[in-house]
PDB file of C-alpha atoms in Angstrom:
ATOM      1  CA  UNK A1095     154.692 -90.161 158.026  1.00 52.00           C
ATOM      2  CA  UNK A1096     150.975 -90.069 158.835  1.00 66.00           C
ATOM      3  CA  UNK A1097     149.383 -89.467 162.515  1.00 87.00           C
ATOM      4  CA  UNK A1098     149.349 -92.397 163.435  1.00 94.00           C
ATOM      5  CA  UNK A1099     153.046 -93.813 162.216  1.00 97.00           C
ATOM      6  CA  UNK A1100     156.512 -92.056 162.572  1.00 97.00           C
ATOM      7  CA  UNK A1101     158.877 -93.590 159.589  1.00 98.00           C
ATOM      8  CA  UNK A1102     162.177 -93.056 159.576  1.00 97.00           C
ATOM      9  CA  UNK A1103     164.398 -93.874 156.217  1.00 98.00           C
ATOM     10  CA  UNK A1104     167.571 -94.259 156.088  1.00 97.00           C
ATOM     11  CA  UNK A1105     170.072 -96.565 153.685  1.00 97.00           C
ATOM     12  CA  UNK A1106     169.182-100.023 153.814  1.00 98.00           C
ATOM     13  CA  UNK A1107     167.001 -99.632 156.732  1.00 98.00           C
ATOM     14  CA  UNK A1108     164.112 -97.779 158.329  1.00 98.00           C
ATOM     15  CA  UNK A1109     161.639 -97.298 161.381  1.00 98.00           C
ATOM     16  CA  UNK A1110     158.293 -97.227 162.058  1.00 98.00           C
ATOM     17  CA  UNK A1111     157.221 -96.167 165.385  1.00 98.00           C
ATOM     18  CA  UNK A1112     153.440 -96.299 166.734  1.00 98.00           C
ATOM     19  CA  UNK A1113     152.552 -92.977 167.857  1.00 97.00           C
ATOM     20  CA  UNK A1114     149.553 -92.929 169.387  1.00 96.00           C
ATOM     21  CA  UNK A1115     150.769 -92.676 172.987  1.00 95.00           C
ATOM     22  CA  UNK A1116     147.796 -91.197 174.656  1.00 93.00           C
ATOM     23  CA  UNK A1117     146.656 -94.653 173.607  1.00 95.00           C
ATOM     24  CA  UNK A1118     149.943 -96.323 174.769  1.00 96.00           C
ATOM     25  CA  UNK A1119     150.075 -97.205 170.956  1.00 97.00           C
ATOM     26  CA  UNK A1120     146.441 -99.559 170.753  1.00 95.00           C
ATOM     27  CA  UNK A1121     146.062-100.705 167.333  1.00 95.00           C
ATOM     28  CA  UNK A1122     143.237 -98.640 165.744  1.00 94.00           C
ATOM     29  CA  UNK A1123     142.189 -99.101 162.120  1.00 93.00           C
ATOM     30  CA  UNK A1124     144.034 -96.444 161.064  1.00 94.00           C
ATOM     31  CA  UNK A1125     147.377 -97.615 162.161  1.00 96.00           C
ATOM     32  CA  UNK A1126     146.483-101.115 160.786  1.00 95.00           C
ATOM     33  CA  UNK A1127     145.807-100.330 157.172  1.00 95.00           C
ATOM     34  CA  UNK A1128     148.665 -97.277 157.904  1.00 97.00           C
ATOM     35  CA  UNK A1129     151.362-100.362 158.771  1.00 98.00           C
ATOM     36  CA  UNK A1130     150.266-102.596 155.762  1.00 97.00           C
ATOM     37  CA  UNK A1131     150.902 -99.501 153.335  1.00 97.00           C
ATOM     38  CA  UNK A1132     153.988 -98.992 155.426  1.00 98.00           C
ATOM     39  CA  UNK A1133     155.465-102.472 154.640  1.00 98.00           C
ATOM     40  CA  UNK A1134     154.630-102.497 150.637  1.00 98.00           C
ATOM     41  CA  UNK A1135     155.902 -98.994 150.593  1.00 97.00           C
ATOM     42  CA  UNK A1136     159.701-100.322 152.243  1.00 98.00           C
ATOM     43  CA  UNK A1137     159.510-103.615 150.515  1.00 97.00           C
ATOM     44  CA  UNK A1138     162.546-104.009 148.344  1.00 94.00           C
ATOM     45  CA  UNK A1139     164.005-100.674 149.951  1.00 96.00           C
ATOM     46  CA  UNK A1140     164.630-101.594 153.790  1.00 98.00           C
ATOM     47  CA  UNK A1141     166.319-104.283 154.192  1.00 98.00           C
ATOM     48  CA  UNK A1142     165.520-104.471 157.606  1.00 98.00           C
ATOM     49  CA  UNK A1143     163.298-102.644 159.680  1.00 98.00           C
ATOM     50  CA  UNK A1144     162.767-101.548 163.221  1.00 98.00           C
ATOM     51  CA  UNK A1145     159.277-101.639 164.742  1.00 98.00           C
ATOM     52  CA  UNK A1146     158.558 -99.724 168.136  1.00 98.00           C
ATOM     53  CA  UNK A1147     156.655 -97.415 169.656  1.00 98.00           C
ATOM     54  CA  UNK A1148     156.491 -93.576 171.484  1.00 97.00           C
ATOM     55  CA  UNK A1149     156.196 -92.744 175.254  1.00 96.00           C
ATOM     56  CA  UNK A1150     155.690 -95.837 177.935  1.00 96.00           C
ATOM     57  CA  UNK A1151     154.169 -98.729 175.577  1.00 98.00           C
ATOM     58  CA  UNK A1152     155.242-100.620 172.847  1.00 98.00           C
ATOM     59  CA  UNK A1153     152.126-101.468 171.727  1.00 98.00           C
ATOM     60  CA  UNK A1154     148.727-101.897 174.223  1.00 96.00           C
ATOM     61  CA  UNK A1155     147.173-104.291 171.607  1.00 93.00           C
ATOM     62  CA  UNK A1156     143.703-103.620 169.900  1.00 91.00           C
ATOM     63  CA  UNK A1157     141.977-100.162 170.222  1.00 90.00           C
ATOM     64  CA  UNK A1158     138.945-102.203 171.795  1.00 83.00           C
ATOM     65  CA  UNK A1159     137.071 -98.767 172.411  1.00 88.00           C
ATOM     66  CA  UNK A1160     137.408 -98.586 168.868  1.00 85.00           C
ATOM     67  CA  UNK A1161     136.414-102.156 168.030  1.00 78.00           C
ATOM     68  CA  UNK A1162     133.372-101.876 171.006  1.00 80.00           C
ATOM     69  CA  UNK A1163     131.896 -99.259 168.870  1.00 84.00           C
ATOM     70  CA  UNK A1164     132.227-100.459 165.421  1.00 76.00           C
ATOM     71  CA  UNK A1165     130.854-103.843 167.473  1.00 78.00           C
ATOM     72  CA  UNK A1166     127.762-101.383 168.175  1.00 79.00           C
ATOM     73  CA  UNK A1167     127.089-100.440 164.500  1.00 80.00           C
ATOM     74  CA  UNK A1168     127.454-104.098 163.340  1.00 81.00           C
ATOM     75  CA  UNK A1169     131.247-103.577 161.727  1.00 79.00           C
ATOM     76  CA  UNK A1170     133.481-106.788 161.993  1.00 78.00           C
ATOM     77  CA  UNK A1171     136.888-107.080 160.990  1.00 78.00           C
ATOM     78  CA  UNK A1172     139.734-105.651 163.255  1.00 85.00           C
ATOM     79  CA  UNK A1173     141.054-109.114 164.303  1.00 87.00           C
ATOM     80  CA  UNK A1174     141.147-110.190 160.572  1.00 93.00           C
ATOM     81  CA  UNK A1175     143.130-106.675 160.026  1.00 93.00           C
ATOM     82  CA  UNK A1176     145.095-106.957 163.059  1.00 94.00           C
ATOM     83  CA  UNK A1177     146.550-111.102 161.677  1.00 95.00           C
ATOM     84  CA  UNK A1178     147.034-109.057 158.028  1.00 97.00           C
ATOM     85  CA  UNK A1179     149.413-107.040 159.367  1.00 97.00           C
ATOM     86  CA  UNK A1180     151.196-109.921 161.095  1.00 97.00           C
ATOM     87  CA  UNK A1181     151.201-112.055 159.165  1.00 97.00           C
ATOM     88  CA  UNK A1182     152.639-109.665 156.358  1.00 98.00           C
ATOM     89  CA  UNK A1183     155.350-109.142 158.940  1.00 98.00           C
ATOM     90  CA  UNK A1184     156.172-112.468 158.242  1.00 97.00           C
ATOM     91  CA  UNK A1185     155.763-112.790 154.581  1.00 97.00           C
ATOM     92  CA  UNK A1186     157.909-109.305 154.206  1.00 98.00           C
ATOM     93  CA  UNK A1187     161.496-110.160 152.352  1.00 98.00           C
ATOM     94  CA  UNK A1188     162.805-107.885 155.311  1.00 98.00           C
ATOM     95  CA  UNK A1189     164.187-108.279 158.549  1.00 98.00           C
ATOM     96  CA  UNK A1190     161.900-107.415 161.206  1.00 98.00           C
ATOM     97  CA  UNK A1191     163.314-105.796 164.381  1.00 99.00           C
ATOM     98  CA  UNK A1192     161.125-105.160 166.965  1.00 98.00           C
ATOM     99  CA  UNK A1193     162.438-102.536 169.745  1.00 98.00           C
ATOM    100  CA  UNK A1194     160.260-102.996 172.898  1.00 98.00           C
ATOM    101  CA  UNK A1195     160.088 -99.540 174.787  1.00 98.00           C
ATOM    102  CA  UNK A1196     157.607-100.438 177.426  1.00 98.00           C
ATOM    103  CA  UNK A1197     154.139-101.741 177.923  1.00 98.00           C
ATOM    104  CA  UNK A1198     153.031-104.691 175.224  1.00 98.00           C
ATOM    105  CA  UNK A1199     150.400-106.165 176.018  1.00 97.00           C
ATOM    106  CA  UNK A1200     147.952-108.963 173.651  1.00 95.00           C
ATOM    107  CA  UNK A1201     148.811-107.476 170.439  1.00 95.00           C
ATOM    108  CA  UNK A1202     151.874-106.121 171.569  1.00 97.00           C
ATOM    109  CA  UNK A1203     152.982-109.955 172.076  1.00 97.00           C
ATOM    110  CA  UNK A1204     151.896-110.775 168.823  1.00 97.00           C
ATOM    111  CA  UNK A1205     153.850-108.537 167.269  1.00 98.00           C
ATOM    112  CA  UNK A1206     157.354-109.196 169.733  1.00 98.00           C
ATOM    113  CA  UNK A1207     156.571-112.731 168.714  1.00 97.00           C
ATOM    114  CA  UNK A1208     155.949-112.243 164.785  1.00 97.00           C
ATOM    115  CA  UNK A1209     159.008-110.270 164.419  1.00 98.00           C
ATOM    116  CA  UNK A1210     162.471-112.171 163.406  1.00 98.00           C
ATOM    117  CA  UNK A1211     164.168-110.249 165.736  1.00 98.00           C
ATOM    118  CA  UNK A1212     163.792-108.423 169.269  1.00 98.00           C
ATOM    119  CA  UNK A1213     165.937-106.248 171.493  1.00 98.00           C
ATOM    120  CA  UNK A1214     163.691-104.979 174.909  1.00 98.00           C
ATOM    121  CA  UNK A1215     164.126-102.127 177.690  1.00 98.00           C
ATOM    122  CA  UNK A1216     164.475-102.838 180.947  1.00 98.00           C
ATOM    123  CA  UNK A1217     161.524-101.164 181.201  1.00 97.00           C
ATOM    124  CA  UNK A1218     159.382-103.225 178.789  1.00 98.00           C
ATOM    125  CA  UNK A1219     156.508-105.476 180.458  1.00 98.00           C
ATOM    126  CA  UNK A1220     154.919-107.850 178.112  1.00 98.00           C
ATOM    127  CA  UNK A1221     151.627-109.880 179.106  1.00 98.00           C
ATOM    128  CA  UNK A1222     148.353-110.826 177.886  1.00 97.00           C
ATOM    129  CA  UNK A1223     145.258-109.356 179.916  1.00 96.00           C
ATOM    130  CA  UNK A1224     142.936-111.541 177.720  1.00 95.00           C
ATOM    131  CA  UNK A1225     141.769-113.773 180.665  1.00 96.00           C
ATOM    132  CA  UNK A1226     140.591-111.093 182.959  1.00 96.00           C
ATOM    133  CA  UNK A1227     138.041-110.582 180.588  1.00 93.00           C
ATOM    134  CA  UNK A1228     136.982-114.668 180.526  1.00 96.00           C
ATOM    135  CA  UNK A1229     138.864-115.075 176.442  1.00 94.00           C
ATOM    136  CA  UNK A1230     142.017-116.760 175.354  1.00 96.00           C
ATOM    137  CA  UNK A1231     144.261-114.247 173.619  1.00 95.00           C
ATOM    138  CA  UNK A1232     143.151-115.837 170.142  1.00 94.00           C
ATOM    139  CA  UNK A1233     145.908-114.557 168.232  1.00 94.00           C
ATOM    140  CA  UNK A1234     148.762-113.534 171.376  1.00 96.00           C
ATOM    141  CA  UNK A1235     148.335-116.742 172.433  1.00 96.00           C
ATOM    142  CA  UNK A1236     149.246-118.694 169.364  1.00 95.00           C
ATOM    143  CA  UNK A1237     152.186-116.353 168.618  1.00 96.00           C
ATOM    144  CA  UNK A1238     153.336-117.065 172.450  1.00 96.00           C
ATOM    145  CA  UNK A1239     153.544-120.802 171.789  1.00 94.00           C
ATOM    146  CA  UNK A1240     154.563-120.765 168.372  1.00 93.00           C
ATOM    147  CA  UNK A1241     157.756-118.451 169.380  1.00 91.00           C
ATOM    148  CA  UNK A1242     160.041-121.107 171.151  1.00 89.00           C
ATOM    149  CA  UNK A1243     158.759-121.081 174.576  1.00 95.00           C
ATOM    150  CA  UNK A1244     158.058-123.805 176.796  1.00 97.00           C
ATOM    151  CA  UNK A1245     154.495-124.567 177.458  1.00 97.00           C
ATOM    152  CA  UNK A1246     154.643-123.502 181.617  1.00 98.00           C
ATOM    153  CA  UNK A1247     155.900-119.918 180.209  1.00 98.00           C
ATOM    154  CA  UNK A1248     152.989-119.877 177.487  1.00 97.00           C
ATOM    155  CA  UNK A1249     150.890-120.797 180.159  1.00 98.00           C
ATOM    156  CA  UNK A1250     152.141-118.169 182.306  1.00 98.00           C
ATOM    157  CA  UNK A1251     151.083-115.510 180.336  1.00 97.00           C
ATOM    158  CA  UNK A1252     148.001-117.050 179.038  1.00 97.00           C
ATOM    159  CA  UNK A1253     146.365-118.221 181.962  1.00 98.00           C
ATOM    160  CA  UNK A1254     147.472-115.790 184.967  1.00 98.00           C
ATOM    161  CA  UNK A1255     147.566-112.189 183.434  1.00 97.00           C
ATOM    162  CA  UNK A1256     151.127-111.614 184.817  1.00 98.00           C
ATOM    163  CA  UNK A1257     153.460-109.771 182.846  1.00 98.00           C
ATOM    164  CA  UNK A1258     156.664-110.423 182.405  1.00 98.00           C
ATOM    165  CA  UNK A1259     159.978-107.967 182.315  1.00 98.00           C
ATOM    166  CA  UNK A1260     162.511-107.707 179.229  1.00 98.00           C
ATOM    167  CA  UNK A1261     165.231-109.375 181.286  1.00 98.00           C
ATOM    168  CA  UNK A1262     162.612-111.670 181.931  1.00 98.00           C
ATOM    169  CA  UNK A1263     161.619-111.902 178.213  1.00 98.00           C
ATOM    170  CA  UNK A1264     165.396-112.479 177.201  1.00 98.00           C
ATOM    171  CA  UNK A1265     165.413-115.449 179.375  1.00 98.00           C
ATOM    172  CA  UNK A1266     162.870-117.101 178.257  1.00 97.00           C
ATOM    173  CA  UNK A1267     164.221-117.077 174.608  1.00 97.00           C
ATOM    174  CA  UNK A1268     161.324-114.417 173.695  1.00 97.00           C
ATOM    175  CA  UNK A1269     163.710-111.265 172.669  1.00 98.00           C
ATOM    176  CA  UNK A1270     166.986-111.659 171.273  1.00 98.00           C
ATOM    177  CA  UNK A1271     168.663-109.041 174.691  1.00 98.00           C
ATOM    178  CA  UNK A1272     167.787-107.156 176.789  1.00 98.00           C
ATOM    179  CA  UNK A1273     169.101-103.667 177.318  1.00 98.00           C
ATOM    180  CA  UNK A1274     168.585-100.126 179.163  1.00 98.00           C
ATOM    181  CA  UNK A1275     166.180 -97.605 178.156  1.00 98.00           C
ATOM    182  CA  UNK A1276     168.490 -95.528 176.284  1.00 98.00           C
ATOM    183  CA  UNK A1277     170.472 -98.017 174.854  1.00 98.00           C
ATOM    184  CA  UNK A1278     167.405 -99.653 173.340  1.00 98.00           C
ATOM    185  CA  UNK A1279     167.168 -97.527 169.854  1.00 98.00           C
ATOM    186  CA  UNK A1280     170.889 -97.159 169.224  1.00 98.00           C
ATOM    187  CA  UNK A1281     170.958-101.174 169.828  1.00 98.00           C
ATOM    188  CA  UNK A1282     168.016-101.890 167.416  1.00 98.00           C
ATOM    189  CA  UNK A1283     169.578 -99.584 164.956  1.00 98.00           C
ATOM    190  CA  UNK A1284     172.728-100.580 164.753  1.00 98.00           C
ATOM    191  CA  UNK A1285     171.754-104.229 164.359  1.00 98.00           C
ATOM    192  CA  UNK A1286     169.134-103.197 161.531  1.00 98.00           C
ATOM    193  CA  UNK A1287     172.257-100.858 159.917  1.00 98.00           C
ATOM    194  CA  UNK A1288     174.368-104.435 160.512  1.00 98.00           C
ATOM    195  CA  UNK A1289     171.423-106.286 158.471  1.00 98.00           C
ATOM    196  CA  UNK A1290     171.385-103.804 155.632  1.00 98.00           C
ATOM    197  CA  UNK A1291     175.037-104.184 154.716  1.00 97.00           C
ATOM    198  CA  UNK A1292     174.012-108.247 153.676  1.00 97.00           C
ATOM    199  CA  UNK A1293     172.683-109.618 150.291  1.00 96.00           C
ATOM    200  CA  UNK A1294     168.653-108.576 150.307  1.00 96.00           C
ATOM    201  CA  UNK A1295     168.594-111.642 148.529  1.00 96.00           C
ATOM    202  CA  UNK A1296     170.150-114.137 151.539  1.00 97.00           C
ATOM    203  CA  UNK A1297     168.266-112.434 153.855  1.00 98.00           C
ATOM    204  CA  UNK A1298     165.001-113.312 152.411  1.00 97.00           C
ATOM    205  CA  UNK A1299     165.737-116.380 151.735  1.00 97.00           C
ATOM    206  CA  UNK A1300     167.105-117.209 155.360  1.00 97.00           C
ATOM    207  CA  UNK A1301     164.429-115.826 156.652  1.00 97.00           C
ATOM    208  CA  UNK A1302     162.263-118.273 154.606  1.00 96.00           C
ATOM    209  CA  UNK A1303     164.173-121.073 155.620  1.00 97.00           C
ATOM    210  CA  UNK A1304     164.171-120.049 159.216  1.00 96.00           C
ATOM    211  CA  UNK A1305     160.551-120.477 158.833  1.00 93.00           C
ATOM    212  CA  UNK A1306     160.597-123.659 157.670  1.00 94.00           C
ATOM    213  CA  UNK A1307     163.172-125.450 160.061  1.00 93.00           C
ATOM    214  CA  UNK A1308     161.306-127.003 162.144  1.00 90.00           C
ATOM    215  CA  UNK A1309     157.516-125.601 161.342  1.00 88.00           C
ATOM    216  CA  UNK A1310     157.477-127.539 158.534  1.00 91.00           C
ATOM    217  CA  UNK A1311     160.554-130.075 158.356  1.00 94.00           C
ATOM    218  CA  UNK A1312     161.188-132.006 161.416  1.00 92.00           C
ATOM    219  CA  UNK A1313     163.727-134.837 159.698  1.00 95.00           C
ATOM    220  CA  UNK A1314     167.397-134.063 159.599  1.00 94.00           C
ATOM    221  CA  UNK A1315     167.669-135.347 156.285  1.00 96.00           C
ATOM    222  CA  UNK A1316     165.289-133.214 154.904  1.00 95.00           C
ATOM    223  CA  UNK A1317     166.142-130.355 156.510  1.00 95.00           C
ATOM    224  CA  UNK A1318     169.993-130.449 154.852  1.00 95.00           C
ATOM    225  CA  UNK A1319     168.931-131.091 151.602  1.00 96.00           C
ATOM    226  CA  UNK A1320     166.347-127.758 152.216  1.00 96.00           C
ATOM    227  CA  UNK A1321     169.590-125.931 153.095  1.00 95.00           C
ATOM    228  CA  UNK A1322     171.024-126.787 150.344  1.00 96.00           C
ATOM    229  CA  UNK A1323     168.149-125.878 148.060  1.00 95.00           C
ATOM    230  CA  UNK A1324     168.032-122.548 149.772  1.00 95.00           C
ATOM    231  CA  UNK A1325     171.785-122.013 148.653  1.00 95.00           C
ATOM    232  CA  UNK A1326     170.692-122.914 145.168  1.00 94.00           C
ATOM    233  CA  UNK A1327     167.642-120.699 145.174  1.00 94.00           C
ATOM    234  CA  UNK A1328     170.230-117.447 146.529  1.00 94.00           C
ATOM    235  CA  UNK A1329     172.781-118.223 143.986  1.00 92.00           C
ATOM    236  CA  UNK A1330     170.246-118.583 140.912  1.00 92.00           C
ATOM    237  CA  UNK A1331     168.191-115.415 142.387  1.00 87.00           C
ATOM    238  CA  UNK A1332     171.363-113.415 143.088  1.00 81.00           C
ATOM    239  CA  UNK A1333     173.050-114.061 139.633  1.00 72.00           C
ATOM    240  CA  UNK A1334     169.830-113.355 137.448  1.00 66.00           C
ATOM    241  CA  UNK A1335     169.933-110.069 139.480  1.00 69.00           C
ATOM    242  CA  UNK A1336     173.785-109.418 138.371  1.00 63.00           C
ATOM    243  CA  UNK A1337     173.147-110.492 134.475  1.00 61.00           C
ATOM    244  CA  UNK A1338     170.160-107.945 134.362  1.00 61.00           C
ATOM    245  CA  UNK A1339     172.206-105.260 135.742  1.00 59.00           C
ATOM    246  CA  UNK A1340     174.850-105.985 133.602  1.00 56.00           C
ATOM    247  CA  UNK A1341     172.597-105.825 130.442  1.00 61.00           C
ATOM    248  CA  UNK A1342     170.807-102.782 131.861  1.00 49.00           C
ATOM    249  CA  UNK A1343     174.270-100.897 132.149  1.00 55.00           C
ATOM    250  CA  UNK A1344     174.903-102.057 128.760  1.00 59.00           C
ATOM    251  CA  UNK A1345     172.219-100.854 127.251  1.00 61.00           C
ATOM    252  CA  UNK A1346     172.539 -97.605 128.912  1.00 51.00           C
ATOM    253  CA  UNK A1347     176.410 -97.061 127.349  1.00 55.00           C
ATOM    254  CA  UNK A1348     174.653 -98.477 123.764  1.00 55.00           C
ATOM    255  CA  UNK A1349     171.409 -96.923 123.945  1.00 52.00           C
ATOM    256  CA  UNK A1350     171.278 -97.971 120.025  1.00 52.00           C
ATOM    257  CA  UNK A1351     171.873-101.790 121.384  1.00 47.00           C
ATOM    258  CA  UNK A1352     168.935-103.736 122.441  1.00 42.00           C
ATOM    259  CA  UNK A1353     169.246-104.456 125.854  1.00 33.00           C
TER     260      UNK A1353
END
């Protein structure tokens, strides 16, 4: 745990919750670089984990008080941070759950939208303010279109400033459900606890291929045969893992064996 990140451990599984609610969770530079140690530190641990946040927001996006001043001393950088931390969301062999309390707004969206999966409040209102201040929502934006949606919704958030609601959000194919406020961490833990009880090795791997189908591979064709490669790459993956245990417990009950 650090100030600016709550994580919660438990077998298979963990949390991370923003807590920097007199901020309604903005992403300062602390909690960037605090979420990218976060993720190595889980990685190969959690199977799955939950993001989300404390009090009314989710996240509010970018600390731009933060970013106006280091603007003022000449210090670039956050954005580049702030896509780091996303996009190891989506390198990350886990599961990504993202639990939406309440307010997300910009980077909020990024982060709904870079996550596999996404269960929202009621009470959650999503939107991207970026146009009120005359700029396109340079990485929100992206996320938005790239998630599934259709280009009026995209549009709808990009161009008008509205927010939208989690039942809302559900709807339009952005969040997996949508649930009541205290409904919304038992629900996003019990599907992370769900996700821990698979093969780490699968779940990588479909994630991968998730990914892939149809970013990358349009053709029907080509998309089977990728399925079946990804079968091939969990069996040969998941079997090297089994002989090296089983040598490793050999070599523990011979210790005079080479292992």
């Amino acid at each position: 745990m650090t100030d600016e990140l709550i994580i919660t451990r438990s077998e298979g599984w963990a949390q991370i919750q923003v807590n920097r609610e007199r901020q309604r969770n903005a992403m300062n530079r602390a909690t960037r670089q605090g979420l990218l140690r976060a993720f190595e530190e889980l990685r190969g641990t959690a199977k799955s984990i939950i993001l989300t946040g404390t009090g009314v927001a989710f996240c509010a996006g970018m600390d731009l008080k933060e970013r106006e001043a280091d603007r003022a001393q000449g210090i670039e950088g956050a954005g580049e941070e702030w896509i780091a931390v996303n996009m190891a969301i989506k390198a990350h062999p886990a599961i990504f759950i993202a639990a939406v309390n309440g307010l997300a707004l910009g980077g909020g969206a990024t982060m709904i939208n870079c996550c596999d999966l996404a269960i929202a409040s009621t009470q959650a209102s999503i939107g991207c303010p970026e146009m009120g201040f005359s700029t396109y929502p340079g990485m929100a934006g992206p996320a938005i279109q790239l998630s599934g949606v259709t280009r009026k919704q995209a549009a709808w958030l990009v161009l008008t400033t509205n927010r939208i609601d989690g039942a809302t959000a559900e709807r339009w194919g952005m969040v997996n459900q949508c649930v009541e406020p205290e409904a919304l961490l038992p629900t996003a833990q019990a599907l992370a606890q769900k996700l821990a009880q698979f093969d780490a090795v699968a779940l990588s791997e479909s994630k991968k291929a998730l990914e892939r189908i149809p970013a990358f591979i349009t053709d029907w064709q080509e998309a089977m045969d990728h399925g079946q490669m990804v079968n091939l790459t969990i069996r040969s993956r998941t079997t090297a893992q089994a002989e090296g245990s089983a040598r490793f417990a050999a070599g523990v009950k011979n210790p005079g064996q080479g292992v």
